[in-house]
């Protein structure tokens, strides 16, 4: 899935860096220019994964438009489509693509589909405590760690010894932390890693990405999944492999080449009628996100920026001449 997108990104001359080195935005991105006639209030309802970025983008936007009022609510990607349909939000951040039933519900109301805007790249990470000696995991192991269905065929995993760790770790049960069902990350992980299998009853569901990472930071024998932007010094984001032990770090470059198996786009959905322009406030907020300043915020928030050709494509989506 993401590898097809990554081929596009690499062709767009994105400049990556090695793992641990600074991530830089595409030098070809446009600088944002303040526009006249932008005022009022705007609301964002959706992804918790994007919550920190939405807050940072809001702060940056208010530097251009101090009198604009921005409200951000991040309770999970599944809350974005209803908010857009009911017009209680103009921005619907999601850490996954909309499901067909969500698109159908929107189209039933408005007669056209919602418009997805790609705003950042995330390396969905499997975190362990910083003192955990494990070198990495493959997708079969991750599936067996979190899923009772084990559709990838791996044997059951209960202890760290089942993953090859010896000594005092061997008999220690693994405490698994994940997101709740309102989360797009929950759904993405379930679909991509677990092949739509069922989570183990012992997986401790958390209301937000930060609480997953916090839980792993204080529980030395735990593992949890969350967006890379929530990484702290108390946890490690494990290198992962599709199979075997050829583990790949969750770096910007590996995410954009598709080498890292859990890379994904992060989205903001908007209600854009075909042949009509977005209202100035929504249009400028999205335009700012896709600018050099907006993508610098992505780096500040711990995620990975997108290339100019991608922003050019999505800026066309919100112009008056484009249709969905």
Coordinates of C-alpha atoms in Angstrom, one line a residue:
X1 CA 0.0 0.0 0.0
X2 CA 2.4 2.6 1.2
X3 CA 5.2 1.4 -1.1
X4 CA 3.2 2.6 -4.1
X5 CA 3.0 6.0 -2.5
X6 CA 6.6 5.9 -1.6
X7 CA 7.7 5.5 -5.2
X8 CA 5.8 8.7 -5.9
X9 CA 7.5 10.5 -3.0
X10 CA 11.0 9.4 -4.0
X11 CA 10.4 10.7 -7.6
X12 CA 9.5 14.0 -6.1
X13 CA 13.0 14.7 -4.9
X14 CA 12.3 14.5 -1.2
X15 CA 15.5 15.0 0.7
X16 CA 15.8 12.4 3.5
X17 CA 18.4 11.8 6.2
X18 CA 19.8 8.9 8.0
X19 CA 18.3 7.6 11.2
X20 CA 19.0 9.9 14.1
X21 CA 20.0 12.9 11.9
X22 CA 17.8 16.0 11.5
X23 CA 14.9 15.7 9.1
X24 CA 14.5 18.5 6.7
X25 CA 11.5 19.7 4.6
X26 CA 11.5 19.8 0.9
X27 CA 13.3 23.0 -0.1
X28 CA 10.9 23.4 -3.1
X29 CA 7.9 23.9 -0.8
X30 CA 6.3 27.4 -1.1
X31 CA 6.5 29.9 1.7
X32 CA 3.2 30.8 3.2
X33 CA 1.8 34.3 2.6
X34 CA -0.8 35.9 4.7
X35 CA -4.1 36.6 2.9
X36 CA -6.7 39.3 3.3
X37 CA -10.2 38.5 4.5
X38 CA -9.4 35.5 6.7
X39 CA -11.3 35.6 10.0
X40 CA -13.7 33.7 12.2
X41 CA -13.7 30.4 13.9
X42 CA -12.6 26.9 12.8
X43 CA -13.0 23.5 14.5
X44 CA -11.0 20.3 14.2
X45 CA -12.4 17.0 15.4
X46 CA -10.7 13.7 14.8
X47 CA -7.5 11.8 15.3
X48 CA -5.6 11.7 18.6
X49 CA -2.4 10.8 16.7
X50 CA -2.7 14.2 14.9
X51 CA -3.8 16.1 18.0
X52 CA -0.3 17.5 18.8
X53 CA 0.2 18.5 15.2
X54 CA -3.2 20.2 15.0
X55 CA -2.3 22.2 18.1
X56 CA 1.1 23.2 16.7
X57 CA -0.4 24.1 13.4
X58 CA -3.1 26.2 15.1
X59 CA -0.4 28.1 17.0
X60 CA 1.5 28.7 13.7
X61 CA -1.7 29.8 12.0
X62 CA -2.5 32.3 14.7
X63 CA 0.9 33.9 14.1
X64 CA -0.5 34.9 10.7
X65 CA -4.1 35.5 11.9
X66 CA -4.1 36.4 15.6
X67 CA -7.9 37.0 15.8
X68 CA -8.9 33.6 14.4
X69 CA -10.4 31.2 16.9
X70 CA -9.4 27.5 16.5
X71 CA -10.7 24.6 18.5
X72 CA -9.0 21.2 18.4
X73 CA -10.6 18.0 19.7
X74 CA -8.7 14.7 19.3
X75 CA -10.8 11.7 20.4
X76 CA -10.1 9.3 17.5
X77 CA -10.3 9.2 13.8
X78 CA -13.8 7.7 13.8
X79 CA -15.1 11.0 15.3
X80 CA -14.0 13.0 12.2
X81 CA -16.6 11.8 9.6
X82 CA -19.7 12.5 11.8
X83 CA -18.3 15.9 12.7
X84 CA -17.8 16.8 9.0
X85 CA -21.3 15.5 8.2
X86 CA -22.9 17.5 10.9
X87 CA -20.8 20.5 10.1
X88 CA -19.6 20.7 13.7
X89 CA -16.0 20.7 12.3
X90 CA -14.4 22.0 9.1
X91 CA -11.3 19.9 9.6
X92 CA -11.4 16.1 10.1
X93 CA -7.9 14.8 10.9
X94 CA -7.5 11.0 10.5
X95 CA -4.7 8.6 10.9
X96 CA -6.2 6.3 8.4
X97 CA -8.2 6.6 5.2
X98 CA -12.0 6.9 5.6
X99 CA -13.8 3.6 5.5
X100 CA -16.3 3.1 2.6
X101 CA -19.3 3.3 4.9
X102 CA -18.0 6.6 6.2
X103 CA -17.6 7.9 2.7
X104 CA -21.0 6.7 1.8
X105 CA -22.6 8.4 4.8
X106 CA -20.9 11.7 3.8
X107 CA -22.0 11.3 0.1
X108 CA -25.5 10.5 1.1
X109 CA -25.7 13.8 3.0
X110 CA -23.9 16.1 0.5
X111 CA -24.0 14.3 -2.9
X112 CA -20.2 14.2 -3.3
X113 CA -17.3 12.6 -1.5
X114 CA -15.1 14.1 1.3
X115 CA -11.7 15.4 0.2
X116 CA -8.6 13.9 1.8
X117 CA -5.5 16.0 2.2
X118 CA -2.2 14.3 3.0
X119 CA -0.5 16.4 5.7
X120 CA 2.4 14.3 7.1
X121 CA 3.9 10.8 7.2
X122 CA 4.0 8.7 10.3
X123 CA 6.0 5.6 11.1
X124 CA 3.6 3.7 13.3
X125 CA 5.9 2.5 16.0
X126 CA 6.1 -0.5 18.3
X127 CA 7.5 0.9 21.5
X128 CA 9.3 -0.9 24.3
X129 CA 10.9 0.4 27.5
X130 CA 14.3 2.0 26.9
X131 CA 15.9 -0.8 29.0
X132 CA 14.5 -3.6 26.9
X133 CA 17.3 -5.5 25.1
X134 CA 15.3 -6.8 22.2
X135 CA 16.8 -5.9 18.8
X136 CA 13.6 -5.8 16.7
X137 CA 10.4 -7.6 15.7
X138 CA 8.9 -8.9 12.5
X139 CA 5.2 -8.7 11.5
X140 CA 4.4 -12.2 12.5
X141 CA 5.8 -11.7 16.0
X142 CA 3.9 -8.4 16.4
X143 CA 0.7 -10.1 15.3
X144 CA 1.2 -13.0 17.7
X145 CA 2.0 -10.5 20.5
X146 CA -1.2 -8.5 20.1
X147 CA -3.7 -10.8 18.3
X148 CA -5.4 -13.9 19.5
X149 CA -6.3 -14.8 15.9
X150 CA -2.6 -15.0 14.8
X151 CA -3.5 -14.8 11.1
X152 CA 0.2 -14.5 10.1
X153 CA 0.8 -18.1 11.4
X154 CA 3.3 -17.3 14.2
X155 CA 3.2 -19.4 17.4
X156 CA 1.6 -17.8 20.4
X157 CA 3.7 -15.2 22.3
X158 CA 3.2 -14.6 26.0
X159 CA 6.6 -13.9 27.5
X160 CA 9.8 -12.1 26.4
X161 CA 11.5 -15.5 26.3
X162 CA 9.1 -16.4 23.5
X163 CA 10.8 -13.6 21.5
X164 CA 14.3 -15.0 22.3
X165 CA 15.3 -12.9 25.2
X166 CA 17.2 -14.8 27.9
X167 CA 18.1 -14.3 31.5
X168 CA 15.9 -12.4 33.9
X169 CA 13.6 -11.4 31.0
X170 CA 12.8 -14.9 29.7
X171 CA 9.9 -15.7 32.0
X172 CA 8.5 -12.2 32.2
X173 CA 5.0 -11.9 30.7
X174 CA 4.6 -9.2 28.1
X175 CA 2.2 -6.4 29.0
X176 CA 0.7 -5.2 25.7
X177 CA -0.8 -1.7 25.3
X178 CA -2.8 -0.4 22.4
X179 CA -5.5 2.2 21.4
X180 CA -9.3 2.0 21.7
X181 CA -11.6 1.2 18.9
X182 CA -12.4 4.9 18.1
X183 CA -8.8 5.3 17.1
X184 CA -7.6 5.2 13.5
X185 CA -4.4 3.7 14.7
X186 CA -6.3 0.8 16.3
X187 CA -8.0 0.1 12.9
X188 CA -4.8 0.6 10.9
X189 CA -2.9 -1.8 13.2
X190 CA -5.7 -4.3 13.1
X191 CA -5.9 -4.3 9.3
X192 CA -2.2 -4.1 8.4
X193 CA -0.5 -6.1 11.1
X194 CA -3.2 -8.4 12.3
X195 CA -4.9 -9.0 8.9
X196 CA -8.2 -8.0 10.5
X197 CA -7.8 -10.5 13.3
X198 CA -9.0 -9.9 16.9
X199 CA -7.0 -8.3 19.6
X200 CA -6.1 -10.3 22.7
X201 CA -8.3 -9.7 25.6
X202 CA -5.2 -8.8 27.6
X203 CA -4.3 -5.8 25.4
X204 CA -4.8 -2.8 27.6
X205 CA -6.7 -0.2 25.6
X206 CA -5.6 3.4 26.1
X207 CA -7.6 6.6 25.3
X208 CA -4.7 8.3 23.6
X209 CA -1.3 7.9 21.9
X210 CA 0.5 9.7 24.8
X211 CA -0.9 7.3 27.4
X212 CA 0.3 4.3 25.4
X213 CA 3.8 5.6 25.4
X214 CA 3.6 6.7 29.1
X215 CA 2.4 3.2 30.0
X216 CA 5.4 1.6 28.2
X217 CA 7.8 4.0 29.8
X218 CA 6.9 3.0 33.3
X219 CA 6.3 -0.8 32.7
X220 CA 9.7 -2.3 31.8
X221 CA 8.2 -5.5 30.5
X222 CA 5.7 -3.9 28.1
X223 CA 5.2 -3.2 24.5
X224 CA 2.7 -0.8 22.8
X225 CA 2.0 0.8 19.4
X226 CA 1.6 4.5 18.7
X227 CA 2.6 7.2 16.2
X228 CA 6.3 8.0 16.0
X229 CA 5.5 11.6 17.0
X230 CA 4.8 10.5 20.6
X231 CA 8.3 9.0 21.1
X232 CA 10.0 10.0 24.4
X233 CA 13.5 9.3 25.8
X234 CA 11.9 6.7 28.1
X235 CA 11.0 4.3 25.3
X236 CA 12.5 2.8 22.1
X237 CA 10.8 2.6 18.8
X238 CA 11.8 -0.9 17.6
X239 CA 13.3 -1.6 14.2
X240 CA 10.8 -3.8 12.3
X241 CA 10.8 -6.3 9.5
X242 CA 8.1 -7.8 7.2
X243 CA 9.6 -11.2 8.0
X244 CA 12.8 -12.6 9.3
X245 CA 15.4 -10.5 11.2
X246 CA 16.3 -7.9 8.6
X247 CA 15.0 -5.1 10.8
X248 CA 14.5 -1.6 9.5
X249 CA 14.6 1.6 11.7
X250 CA 11.5 3.8 11.7
X251 CA 13.4 6.7 10.1
X252 CA 12.1 9.3 7.7
X253 CA 14.0 7.8 4.8
X254 CA 12.9 4.3 5.5
X255 CA 9.3 5.4 5.9
X256 CA 9.3 7.3 2.6
X257 CA 10.9 4.5 0.7
X258 CA 8.4 2.0 2.1
X259 CA 11.2 -0.1 3.6
X260 CA 9.7 0.5 7.1
X261 CA 6.6 -1.8 7.1
X262 CA 4.3 0.4 9.1
X263 CA 4.6 3.8 7.4
X264 CA 1.4 5.7 6.6
X265 CA 0.1 9.0 5.5
X266 CA -1.8 11.2 8.0
X267 CA -4.8 13.0 6.6
X268 CA -7.1 15.9 7.1
X269 CA -10.5 15.5 5.4
X270 CA -12.5 18.6 4.4
X271 CA -15.9 19.2 2.9
X272 CA -15.2 20.5 -0.6
X273 CA -18.1 20.8 -3.0
X274 CA -17.1 20.1 -6.7
X275 CA -16.5 23.4 -8.6
X276 CA -16.7 25.5 -5.5
X277 CA -13.9 27.0 -3.3
X278 CA -13.5 26.2 0.3
X279 CA -14.3 29.0 2.7
X280 CA -11.3 31.2 3.1
X281 CA -10.5 30.2 6.7
X282 CA -10.5 26.4 5.9
X283 CA -8.6 26.9 2.7
X284 CA -5.9 29.0 4.2
X285 CA -5.4 26.7 7.2
X286 CA -4.9 23.7 4.8
X287 CA -2.7 25.8 2.5
X288 CA -0.5 26.8 5.5
X289 CA -0.1 23.2 6.5
X290 CA 1.1 22.3 3.0
X291 CA 3.6 25.2 3.0
X292 CA 7.2 25.2 4.1
X293 CA 6.1 26.6 7.5
X294 CA 3.5 24.0 7.9
X295 CA 5.8 21.1 7.1
X296 CA 8.4 22.5 9.5
X297 CA 5.8 22.1 12.2
X298 CA 5.5 18.4 11.1
X299 CA 9.2 18.0 11.9
X300 CA 8.8 19.8 15.2
X301 CA 6.0 17.5 16.1
X302 CA 8.1 14.4 15.5
X303 CA 6.6 13.2 12.2
X304 CA 8.0 13.2 8.7
X305 CA 7.3 15.9 6.1
X306 CA 5.8 15.4 2.6
X307 CA 7.3 16.4 -0.8
X308 CA 6.3 19.4 -2.9
X309 CA 4.7 17.4 -5.6
X310 CA 2.4 15.7 -3.1
X311 CA 1.4 19.1 -1.7
X312 CA 0.9 20.4 -5.2
X313 CA -1.5 17.6 -5.9
X314 CA -3.5 18.2 -2.7
X315 CA -3.6 21.9 -3.1
X316 CA -5.3 21.4 -6.4
X317 CA -7.9 19.4 -4.6
X318 CA -9.0 22.5 -2.7
X319 CA -9.1 24.8 -5.6
X320 CA -12.4 25.9 -7.1
X321 CA -11.8 24.2 -10.5
X322 CA -11.2 20.7 -9.1
X323 CA -13.9 18.2 -8.6
X324 CA -13.9 15.1 -6.4

